Amino acid sequence: MNLNRNDLCWCGSGVKYKKCHIGFDEKLNSLMEQGFHVPPREIIKTKEQIEGIRKSGEINTAVLDLVGKNIKEGMTTEEIDKLVYDYTISQGAVPATLNFEGYPKSLCTSINNEVCHGIPSEDVILKNGDIVNVDVSTILNGYYSDASRMFIIGEASEDARKLVEVSKECLYKGIEAVKPWGFLDDVGAAIQEHAEKHGYSVVRDFGGHGIGLEFHEEPFVAHHGKRGEGMILVPGMVFTIEPMINAGSYEIVVDSNDNWTVLTEDGSLSSQWEHTILVTEDGVELITW
Ligand code: MF3
Ligand code: CO
């Protein structure tokens, strides 16, 4: 799309290009010419799209709050699924995982040595000492959001509680590393540094992702890496940060019984927290919280 200075800007602001994103595009072009990896325009959200994604994130956050109020020992993960489905639908939204590539449920519930993508089931009963990742994603008016939290059922071991705490810190270290015109891999580097400082490892085979108009968009967000590398982050990008932190090795296996549930290869505990974030002119905004 080649715009003239007096055309309306591509971002939908209703303002002339020369008064809007022209400087932004020039900066991106110049970075591209210098060999940096710049985001494609399709993943840079307009004001209107951001507003829609924010509303989706509000509902997603309310769903997780509702789970937090209700989750308890003796409950099945199927009951959580029902709670999430009913509430999401009551808000005029749809759970994004439901029927996504054949996935059968309204959220993922991953317990102890499960890394992610655990499927709610009436056969899975939460028990004292479990650490559970509840991963919820919402579509509202076509706009996607995605977040997850850990819940500790009753009294967990000291080791389990520490893993849950440090993995949450990892998420926030990643979020703090998000800077407009900074590098995507700074996010992974900050996460990896914090996890490894505590003797933990960072799962490599799954990462965060661009999100907003679709469930999974560019870029892939690695939770490990080197500072100063990867895609340039620019205002208007929306993506998830969702580090999966293992107490043992970072190797994973997919459960052959359901072909979804991801487990630690060595049977060690795993913990994950996730937010959807927006890169802004001066930093970062949480789309979920
Ligand atoms: N919330 C997960 C993610 O981060 C959902 C994965 S898709 C599913 O992308 F089908 F496994 F649920
Ligand atoms: Co996600």
mmCIF file of C-alpha atoms and ligand atoms in Angstrom:
data_model
loop_
_atom_site.group_PDB
_atom_site.id
_atom_site.type_symbol
_atom_site.label_atom_id
_atom_site.label_comp_id
_atom_site.label_asym_id
_atom_site.label_seq_id
_atom_site.Cartn_x
_atom_site.Cartn_y
_atom_site.Cartn_z
ATOM 1 C CA MET A 1 0.000 0.000 0.000
ATOM 2 C CA ASN A 2 1.707 3.184 -1.170
ATOM 3 C CA LEU A 3 0.004 6.240 0.248
ATOM 4 C CA ASN A 4 0.421 9.841 -0.755
ATOM 5 C CA ARG A 5 1.060 12.383 1.973
ATOM 6 C CA ASN A 6 -2.465 13.795 1.691
ATOM 7 C CA ASP A 7 -4.258 10.417 1.675
ATOM 8 C CA LEU A 8 -5.997 9.257 4.809
ATOM 9 C CA CYS A 9 -3.707 7.175 7.008
ATOM 10 C CA TRP A 10 -3.898 3.363 6.770
ATOM 11 C CA CYS A 11 -4.531 3.107 10.491
ATOM 12 C CA GLY A 12 -8.126 4.293 10.239
ATOM 13 C CA SER A 13 -7.539 7.405 12.358
ATOM 14 C CA GLY A 14 -9.281 9.572 9.733
ATOM 15 C CA VAL A 15 -6.214 11.831 9.742
ATOM 16 C CA LYS A 16 -4.013 12.533 6.702
ATOM 17 C CA TYR A 17 -1.081 10.157 6.282
ATOM 18 C CA LYS A 18 1.438 13.024 6.570
ATOM 19 C CA LYS A 19 0.031 13.895 10.012
ATOM 20 C CA CYS A 20 -0.226 10.306 11.188
ATOM 21 C CA HIS A 21 1.849 7.183 10.475
ATOM 22 C CA ILE A 22 4.246 8.611 7.860
ATOM 23 C CA GLY A 23 7.106 8.977 10.332
ATOM 24 C CA PHE A 24 6.368 5.532 11.704
ATOM 25 C CA ASP A 25 6.547 3.959 8.239
ATOM 26 C CA GLU A 26 9.756 5.820 7.410
ATOM 27 C CA LYS A 27 11.347 4.582 10.610
ATOM 28 C CA LEU A 28 10.283 0.981 9.898
ATOM 29 C CA ASN A 29 11.575 1.175 6.317
ATOM 30 C CA SER A 30 14.894 2.528 7.427
ATOM 31 C CA LEU A 31 15.253 -0.218 10.064
ATOM 32 C CA MET A 32 14.359 -2.799 7.433
ATOM 33 C CA GLU A 33 17.033 -1.432 5.093
ATOM 34 C CA GLN A 34 19.543 -1.753 7.924
ATOM 35 C CA GLY A 35 18.702 -5.465 8.097
ATOM 36 C CA PHE A 36 16.485 -5.498 11.174
ATOM 37 C CA HIS A 37 13.500 -7.826 11.333
ATOM 38 C CA VAL A 38 10.466 -5.509 11.296
ATOM 39 C CA PRO A 39 6.831 -6.472 11.828
ATOM 40 C CA PRO A 40 4.547 -6.759 8.785
ATOM 41 C CA ARG A 41 1.850 -4.079 8.714
ATOM 42 C CA GLU A 42 -0.978 -6.636 9.069
ATOM 43 C CA ILE A 43 -0.047 -7.265 12.685
ATOM 44 C CA ILE A 44 -0.035 -3.607 13.682
ATOM 45 C CA LYS A 45 -3.449 -2.914 15.145
ATOM 46 C CA THR A 46 -5.556 0.160 14.470
ATOM 47 C CA LYS A 47 -7.210 2.167 17.260
ATOM 48 C CA GLU A 48 -10.536 0.522 16.539
ATOM 49 C CA GLN A 49 -9.063 -2.959 16.639
ATOM 50 C CA ILE A 50 -7.259 -2.191 19.898
ATOM 51 C CA GLU A 51 -10.546 -1.059 21.433
ATOM 52 C CA GLY A 52 -12.139 -4.362 20.406
ATOM 53 C CA ILE A 53 -9.225 -6.406 21.763
ATOM 54 C CA ARG A 54 -9.389 -4.485 25.076
ATOM 55 C CA LYS A 55 -13.047 -5.422 25.519
ATOM 56 C CA SER A 56 -12.243 -9.055 24.783
ATOM 57 C CA GLY A 57 -9.460 -8.896 27.386
ATOM 58 C CA GLU A 58 -11.862 -7.484 29.959
ATOM 59 C CA ILE A 59 -14.124 -10.506 29.608
ATOM 60 C CA ASN A 60 -11.161 -12.892 29.591
ATOM 61 C CA THR A 61 -9.986 -11.359 32.879
ATOM 62 C CA ALA A 62 -13.458 -11.653 34.396
ATOM 63 C CA VAL A 63 -13.556 -15.343 33.418
ATOM 64 C CA LEU A 64 -10.279 -15.997 35.229
ATOM 65 C CA ASP A 65 -11.522 -14.058 38.267
ATOM 66 C CA LEU A 66 -14.621 -16.254 38.282
ATOM 67 C CA VAL A 67 -12.507 -19.420 38.125
ATOM 68 C CA GLY A 68 -10.370 -18.055 40.975
ATOM 69 C CA LYS A 69 -13.455 -17.609 43.146
ATOM 70 C CA ASN A 70 -14.717 -21.131 42.504
ATOM 71 C CA ILE A 71 -11.742 -23.420 42.083
ATOM 72 C CA LYS A 72 -11.288 -25.845 44.959
ATOM 73 C CA GLU A 73 -10.194 -29.286 46.070
ATOM 74 C CA GLY A 74 -12.555 -32.067 44.954
ATOM 75 C CA MET A 75 -13.776 -30.182 41.889
ATOM 76 C CA THR A 76 -13.374 -31.729 38.440
ATOM 77 C CA THR A 77 -11.760 -29.793 35.622
ATOM 78 C CA GLU A 78 -14.960 -30.478 33.651
ATOM 79 C CA GLU A 79 -16.792 -28.276 36.181
ATOM 80 C CA ILE A 80 -14.328 -25.466 35.475
ATOM 81 C CA ASP A 81 -15.008 -25.934 31.770
ATOM 82 C CA LYS A 82 -18.729 -25.503 32.326
ATOM 83 C CA LEU A 83 -18.192 -22.407 34.441
ATOM 84 C CA VAL A 84 -16.009 -20.847 31.748
ATOM 85 C CA TYR A 85 -18.311 -21.783 28.879
ATOM 86 C CA ASP A 86 -21.499 -20.545 30.559
ATOM 87 C CA TYR A 87 -20.032 -17.243 31.727
ATOM 88 C CA THR A 88 -18.293 -16.496 28.429
ATOM 89 C CA ILE A 89 -21.478 -17.139 26.439
ATOM 90 C CA SER A 90 -23.499 -15.023 28.902
ATOM 91 C CA GLN A 91 -21.202 -12.106 28.034
ATOM 92 C CA GLY A 92 -21.841 -12.469 24.306
ATOM 93 C CA ALA A 93 -18.394 -13.964 23.729
ATOM 94 C CA VAL A 94 -17.053 -17.387 22.708
ATOM 95 C CA PRO A 95 -14.180 -19.435 24.205
ATOM 96 C CA ALA A 96 -11.434 -19.348 21.566
ATOM 97 C CA THR A 97 -10.168 -22.874 22.200
ATOM 98 C CA LEU A 98 -13.571 -24.526 21.667
ATOM 99 C CA ASN A 99 -13.301 -26.456 18.359
ATOM 100 C CA PHE A 100 -9.981 -24.767 17.622
ATOM 101 C CA GLU A 101 -8.146 -27.290 15.416
ATOM 102 C CA GLY A 102 -10.352 -29.974 16.931
ATOM 103 C CA TYR A 103 -9.692 -28.999 20.558
ATOM 104 C CA PRO A 104 -12.854 -30.069 22.436
ATOM 105 C CA LYS A 105 -13.115 -27.707 25.445
ATOM 106 C CA SER A 106 -13.499 -24.070 26.502
ATOM 107 C CA LEU A 107 -10.126 -23.779 28.229
ATOM 108 C CA CYS A 108 -6.964 -25.695 29.052
ATOM 109 C CA THR A 109 -6.283 -27.037 32.555
ATOM 110 C CA SER A 110 -2.736 -28.300 33.110
ATOM 111 C CA ILE A 111 -1.836 -29.875 36.437
ATOM 112 C CA ASN A 112 1.586 -30.492 38.076
ATOM 113 C CA ASN A 113 3.837 -32.129 35.444
ATOM 114 C CA GLU A 114 1.516 -31.003 32.627
ATOM 115 C CA VAL A 115 3.087 -28.083 30.782
ATOM 116 C CA CYS A 116 0.071 -26.862 28.800
ATOM 117 C CA HIS A 117 -2.981 -27.878 26.726
ATOM 118 C CA GLY A 118 -4.431 -30.218 29.362
ATOM 119 C CA ILE A 119 -8.050 -31.055 28.489
ATOM 120 C CA PRO A 120 -10.769 -30.595 31.141
ATOM 121 C CA SER A 121 -12.406 -33.889 32.046
ATOM 122 C CA GLU A 122 -14.885 -35.278 34.541
ATOM 123 C CA ASP A 123 -12.224 -37.843 35.396
ATOM 124 C CA VAL A 124 -9.750 -35.232 36.620
ATOM 125 C CA ILE A 125 -10.400 -34.219 40.219
ATOM 126 C CA LEU A 126 -8.378 -31.430 41.800
ATOM 127 C CA LYS A 127 -6.605 -32.637 44.898
ATOM 128 C CA ASN A 128 -4.764 -31.083 47.795
ATOM 129 C CA GLY A 129 -1.280 -29.951 46.777
ATOM 130 C CA ASP A 130 -1.963 -29.699 43.038
ATOM 131 C CA ILE A 131 -0.713 -26.715 41.082
ATOM 132 C CA VAL A 132 -3.055 -25.980 38.199
ATOM 133 C CA ASN A 133 -2.684 -23.740 35.172
ATOM 134 C CA VAL A 134 -6.008 -22.372 33.967
ATOM 135 C CA ASP A 135 -5.600 -21.009 30.418
ATOM 136 C CA VAL A 136 -8.551 -19.059 29.044
ATOM 137 C CA SER A 137 -8.967 -17.333 25.705
ATOM 138 C CA THR A 138 -11.919 -15.308 24.481
ATOM 139 C CA ILE A 139 -13.362 -14.136 21.179
ATOM 140 C CA LEU A 140 -15.594 -11.066 21.418
ATOM 141 C CA ASN A 141 -16.935 -9.548 18.195
ATOM 142 C CA GLY A 142 -14.098 -11.270 16.346
ATOM 143 C CA TYR A 143 -11.370 -9.969 18.691
ATOM 144 C CA TYR A 144 -9.145 -12.416 20.593
ATOM 145 C CA SER A 145 -7.484 -12.321 24.006
ATOM 146 C CA ASP A 146 -5.640 -14.989 25.971
ATOM 147 C CA ALA A 147 -4.352 -15.298 29.557
ATOM 148 C CA SER A 148 -3.598 -17.908 32.162
ATOM 149 C CA ARG A 149 -3.008 -18.091 35.891
ATOM 150 C CA MET A 150 -1.783 -20.719 38.304
ATOM 151 C CA PHE A 151 -3.914 -21.878 41.215
ATOM 152 C CA ILE A 152 -2.616 -23.800 44.216
ATOM 153 C CA ILE A 153 -5.092 -26.312 45.602
ATOM 154 C CA GLY A 154 -4.921 -26.471 49.389
ATOM 155 C CA GLU A 155 -1.395 -26.857 50.713
ATOM 156 C CA ALA A 156 1.286 -27.395 48.081
ATOM 157 C CA SER A 157 4.913 -28.301 48.761
ATOM 158 C CA GLU A 158 7.455 -25.540 49.255
ATOM 159 C CA ASP A 159 9.052 -26.526 45.929
ATOM 160 C CA ALA A 160 5.753 -26.256 44.069
ATOM 161 C CA ARG A 161 4.908 -22.884 45.623
ATOM 162 C CA LYS A 162 8.310 -21.493 44.741
ATOM 163 C CA LEU A 163 8.005 -22.628 41.124
ATOM 164 C CA VAL A 164 4.598 -20.956 40.842
ATOM 165 C CA GLU A 165 5.975 -17.723 42.314
ATOM 166 C CA VAL A 166 9.123 -17.587 40.193
ATOM 167 C CA SER A 167 7.222 -18.383 36.986
ATOM 168 C CA LYS A 168 4.905 -15.449 37.730
ATOM 169 C CA GLU A 169 7.953 -13.216 38.216
ATOM 170 C CA CYS A 170 9.224 -14.520 34.855
ATOM 171 C CA LEU A 171 6.052 -13.295 33.138
ATOM 172 C CA TYR A 172 6.422 -9.823 34.677
ATOM 173 C CA LYS A 173 10.160 -9.651 33.841
ATOM 174 C CA GLY A 174 9.135 -10.413 30.251
ATOM 175 C CA ILE A 175 6.452 -7.728 30.264
ATOM 176 C CA GLU A 176 8.916 -5.157 31.662
ATOM 177 C CA ALA A 177 11.295 -5.947 28.803
ATOM 178 C CA VAL A 178 8.730 -4.822 26.218
ATOM 179 C CA LYS A 179 9.814 -1.445 24.814
ATOM 180 C CA PRO A 180 8.560 0.319 21.694
ATOM 181 C CA TRP A 181 11.363 0.141 19.087
ATOM 182 C CA GLY A 182 13.067 -2.482 21.253
ATOM 183 C CA PHE A 183 13.743 -6.130 20.420
ATOM 184 C CA LEU A 184 11.386 -9.057 20.886
ATOM 185 C CA ASP A 185 14.139 -11.377 22.110
ATOM 186 C CA ASP A 186 14.804 -9.032 25.042
ATOM 187 C CA VAL A 187 11.569 -10.489 26.436
ATOM 188 C CA GLY A 188 12.813 -14.070 26.218
ATOM 189 C CA ALA A 189 16.241 -13.122 27.544
ATOM 190 C CA ALA A 190 14.747 -11.500 30.664
ATOM 191 C CA ILE A 191 12.558 -14.560 31.301
ATOM 192 C CA GLN A 192 15.335 -17.085 30.740
ATOM 193 C CA GLU A 193 17.738 -15.204 32.994
ATOM 194 C CA HIS A 194 15.263 -15.167 35.874
ATOM 195 C CA ALA A 195 14.205 -18.806 35.487
ATOM 196 C CA GLU A 196 17.743 -20.129 35.244
ATOM 197 C CA LYS A 197 18.895 -18.027 38.196
ATOM 198 C CA HIS A 198 16.508 -20.161 40.245
ATOM 199 C CA GLY A 199 17.686 -23.435 38.700
ATOM 200 C CA TYR A 200 14.621 -23.818 36.467
ATOM 201 C CA SER A 201 14.393 -24.282 32.709
ATOM 202 C CA VAL A 202 12.321 -22.573 30.018
ATOM 203 C CA VAL A 203 10.232 -24.643 27.597
ATOM 204 C CA ARG A 204 11.423 -24.052 24.021
ATOM 205 C CA ASP A 205 8.857 -25.887 21.927
ATOM 206 C CA PHE A 206 5.943 -23.586 22.736
ATOM 207 C CA GLY A 207 5.863 -19.819 22.976
ATOM 208 C CA GLY A 208 3.715 -16.754 23.059
ATOM 209 C CA HIS A 209 2.139 -15.412 19.887
ATOM 210 C CA GLY A 210 0.717 -12.409 18.188
ATOM 211 C CA ILE A 211 -3.042 -12.236 18.786
ATOM 212 C CA GLY A 212 -6.026 -9.977 18.202
ATOM 213 C CA LEU A 213 -7.673 -10.563 14.852
ATOM 214 C CA GLU A 214 -6.822 -14.264 15.040
ATOM 215 C CA PHE A 215 -5.920 -16.618 17.860
ATOM 216 C CA HIS A 216 -2.332 -17.104 16.753
ATOM 217 C CA GLU A 217 -0.627 -14.466 14.651
ATOM 218 C CA GLU A 218 2.958 -13.457 14.028
ATOM 219 C CA PRO A 219 5.311 -13.203 15.817
ATOM 220 C CA PHE A 220 6.240 -16.375 17.686
ATOM 221 C CA VAL A 221 7.349 -15.170 21.129
ATOM 222 C CA ALA A 222 10.219 -17.297 22.450
ATOM 223 C CA HIS A 223 10.669 -17.255 26.211
ATOM 224 C CA HIS A 224 14.425 -17.624 25.928
ATOM 225 C CA GLY A 225 16.930 -15.815 23.757
ATOM 226 C CA LYS A 226 19.575 -13.146 23.385
ATOM 227 C CA ARG A 227 19.072 -9.437 23.905
ATOM 228 C CA GLY A 228 19.201 -7.267 20.788
ATOM 229 C CA GLU A 229 17.806 -9.963 18.501
ATOM 230 C CA GLY A 230 14.460 -10.817 16.936
ATOM 231 C CA MET A 231 11.627 -8.673 15.641
ATOM 232 C CA ILE A 232 11.540 -4.948 16.356
ATOM 233 C CA LEU A 233 8.596 -4.128 18.651
ATOM 234 C CA VAL A 234 6.440 -1.221 17.564
ATOM 235 C CA PRO A 235 3.370 0.533 18.985
ATOM 236 C CA GLY A 236 0.184 -1.287 17.982
ATOM 237 C CA MET A 237 1.601 -4.808 18.214
ATOM 238 C CA VAL A 238 -0.421 -7.170 20.419
ATOM 239 C CA PHE A 239 0.988 -10.482 21.609
ATOM 240 C CA THR A 240 0.992 -12.926 24.480
ATOM 241 C CA ILE A 241 3.841 -13.664 26.856
ATOM 242 C CA GLU A 242 3.302 -17.056 28.471
ATOM 243 C CA PRO A 243 6.479 -18.627 29.823
ATOM 244 C CA MET A 244 6.281 -22.320 30.709
ATOM 245 C CA ILE A 245 8.877 -22.912 33.413
ATOM 246 C CA ASN A 246 9.960 -26.429 34.375
ATOM 247 C CA ALA A 247 11.529 -27.475 37.663
ATOM 248 C CA GLY A 248 13.657 -30.023 35.746
ATOM 249 C CA SER A 249 14.672 -30.096 32.097
ATOM 250 C CA TYR A 250 12.896 -28.117 29.393
ATOM 251 C CA GLU A 251 12.222 -31.195 27.280
ATOM 252 C CA ILE A 252 8.560 -31.993 26.744
ATOM 253 C CA VAL A 253 6.461 -34.832 25.342
ATOM 254 C CA VAL A 254 2.908 -34.826 23.995
ATOM 255 C CA ASP A 255 0.576 -37.329 25.671
ATOM 256 C CA SER A 256 -0.226 -39.973 23.049
ATOM 257 C CA ASN A 257 -3.582 -40.714 24.722
ATOM 258 C CA ASP A 258 -5.133 -37.406 23.656
ATOM 259 C CA ASN A 259 -2.472 -35.858 21.383
ATOM 260 C CA TRP A 260 -2.964 -32.522 23.182
ATOM 261 C CA THR A 261 -1.647 -32.603 26.729
ATOM 262 C CA VAL A 262 1.986 -31.503 26.897
ATOM 263 C CA LEU A 263 4.014 -33.043 29.742
ATOM 264 C CA THR A 264 7.510 -32.550 31.082
ATOM 265 C CA GLU A 265 9.652 -35.364 29.747
ATOM 266 C CA ASP A 266 11.290 -35.982 33.122
ATOM 267 C CA GLY A 267 8.054 -35.808 35.109
ATOM 268 C CA SER A 268 9.087 -32.611 36.919
ATOM 269 C CA LEU A 269 6.608 -29.877 37.818
ATOM 270 C CA SER A 270 5.813 -27.109 35.339
ATOM 271 C CA SER A 271 4.206 -23.712 35.858
ATOM 272 C CA GLN A 272 2.911 -21.022 33.486
ATOM 273 C CA TRP A 273 1.387 -17.552 33.659
ATOM 274 C CA GLU A 274 0.185 -15.624 30.625
ATOM 275 C CA HIS A 275 -0.956 -12.170 29.630
ATOM 276 C CA THR A 276 -1.925 -10.515 26.380
ATOM 277 C CA ILE A 277 -0.123 -7.174 26.020
ATOM 278 C CA LEU A 278 -0.149 -4.158 23.717
ATOM 279 C CA VAL A 279 3.010 -2.269 22.773
ATOM 280 C CA THR A 280 2.278 1.446 23.244
ATOM 281 C CA GLU A 281 4.113 4.675 22.306
ATOM 282 C CA ASP A 282 5.806 4.760 25.682
ATOM 283 C CA GLY A 283 5.781 1.193 26.965
ATOM 284 C CA VAL A 284 3.273 -1.549 27.413
ATOM 285 C CA GLU A 285 -0.405 -1.935 28.298
ATOM 286 C CA LEU A 286 -1.900 -5.073 29.795
ATOM 287 C CA ILE A 287 -4.854 -6.270 27.716
ATOM 288 C CA THR A 288 -5.491 -8.927 30.364
ATOM 289 C CA TRP A 289 -4.626 -8.576 34.043
HETATM 290 N N1 MF3 B 1 -4.158 -20.548 25.253
HETATM 291 C C1 MF3 B 1 -3.386 -21.480 24.489
HETATM 292 C C2 MF3 B 1 -2.420 -20.651 23.690
HETATM 293 O O1 MF3 B 1 -1.692 -19.955 24.256
HETATM 294 C C3 MF3 B 1 -4.337 -22.281 23.716
HETATM 295 C C4 MF3 B 1 -3.746 -23.267 22.774
HETATM 296 S S1 MF3 B 1 -4.855 -23.884 21.668
HETATM 297 C C5 MF3 B 1 -5.561 -25.228 22.344
HETATM 298 O O2 MF3 B 1 -2.329 -20.572 22.533
HETATM 299 F F1 MF3 B 1 -6.282 -25.705 21.432
HETATM 300 F F2 MF3 B 1 -4.659 -26.054 22.758
HETATM 301 F F3 MF3 B 1 -6.285 -24.886 23.356
HETATM 302 CO CO CO B 2 -1.525 -18.156 24.226
#
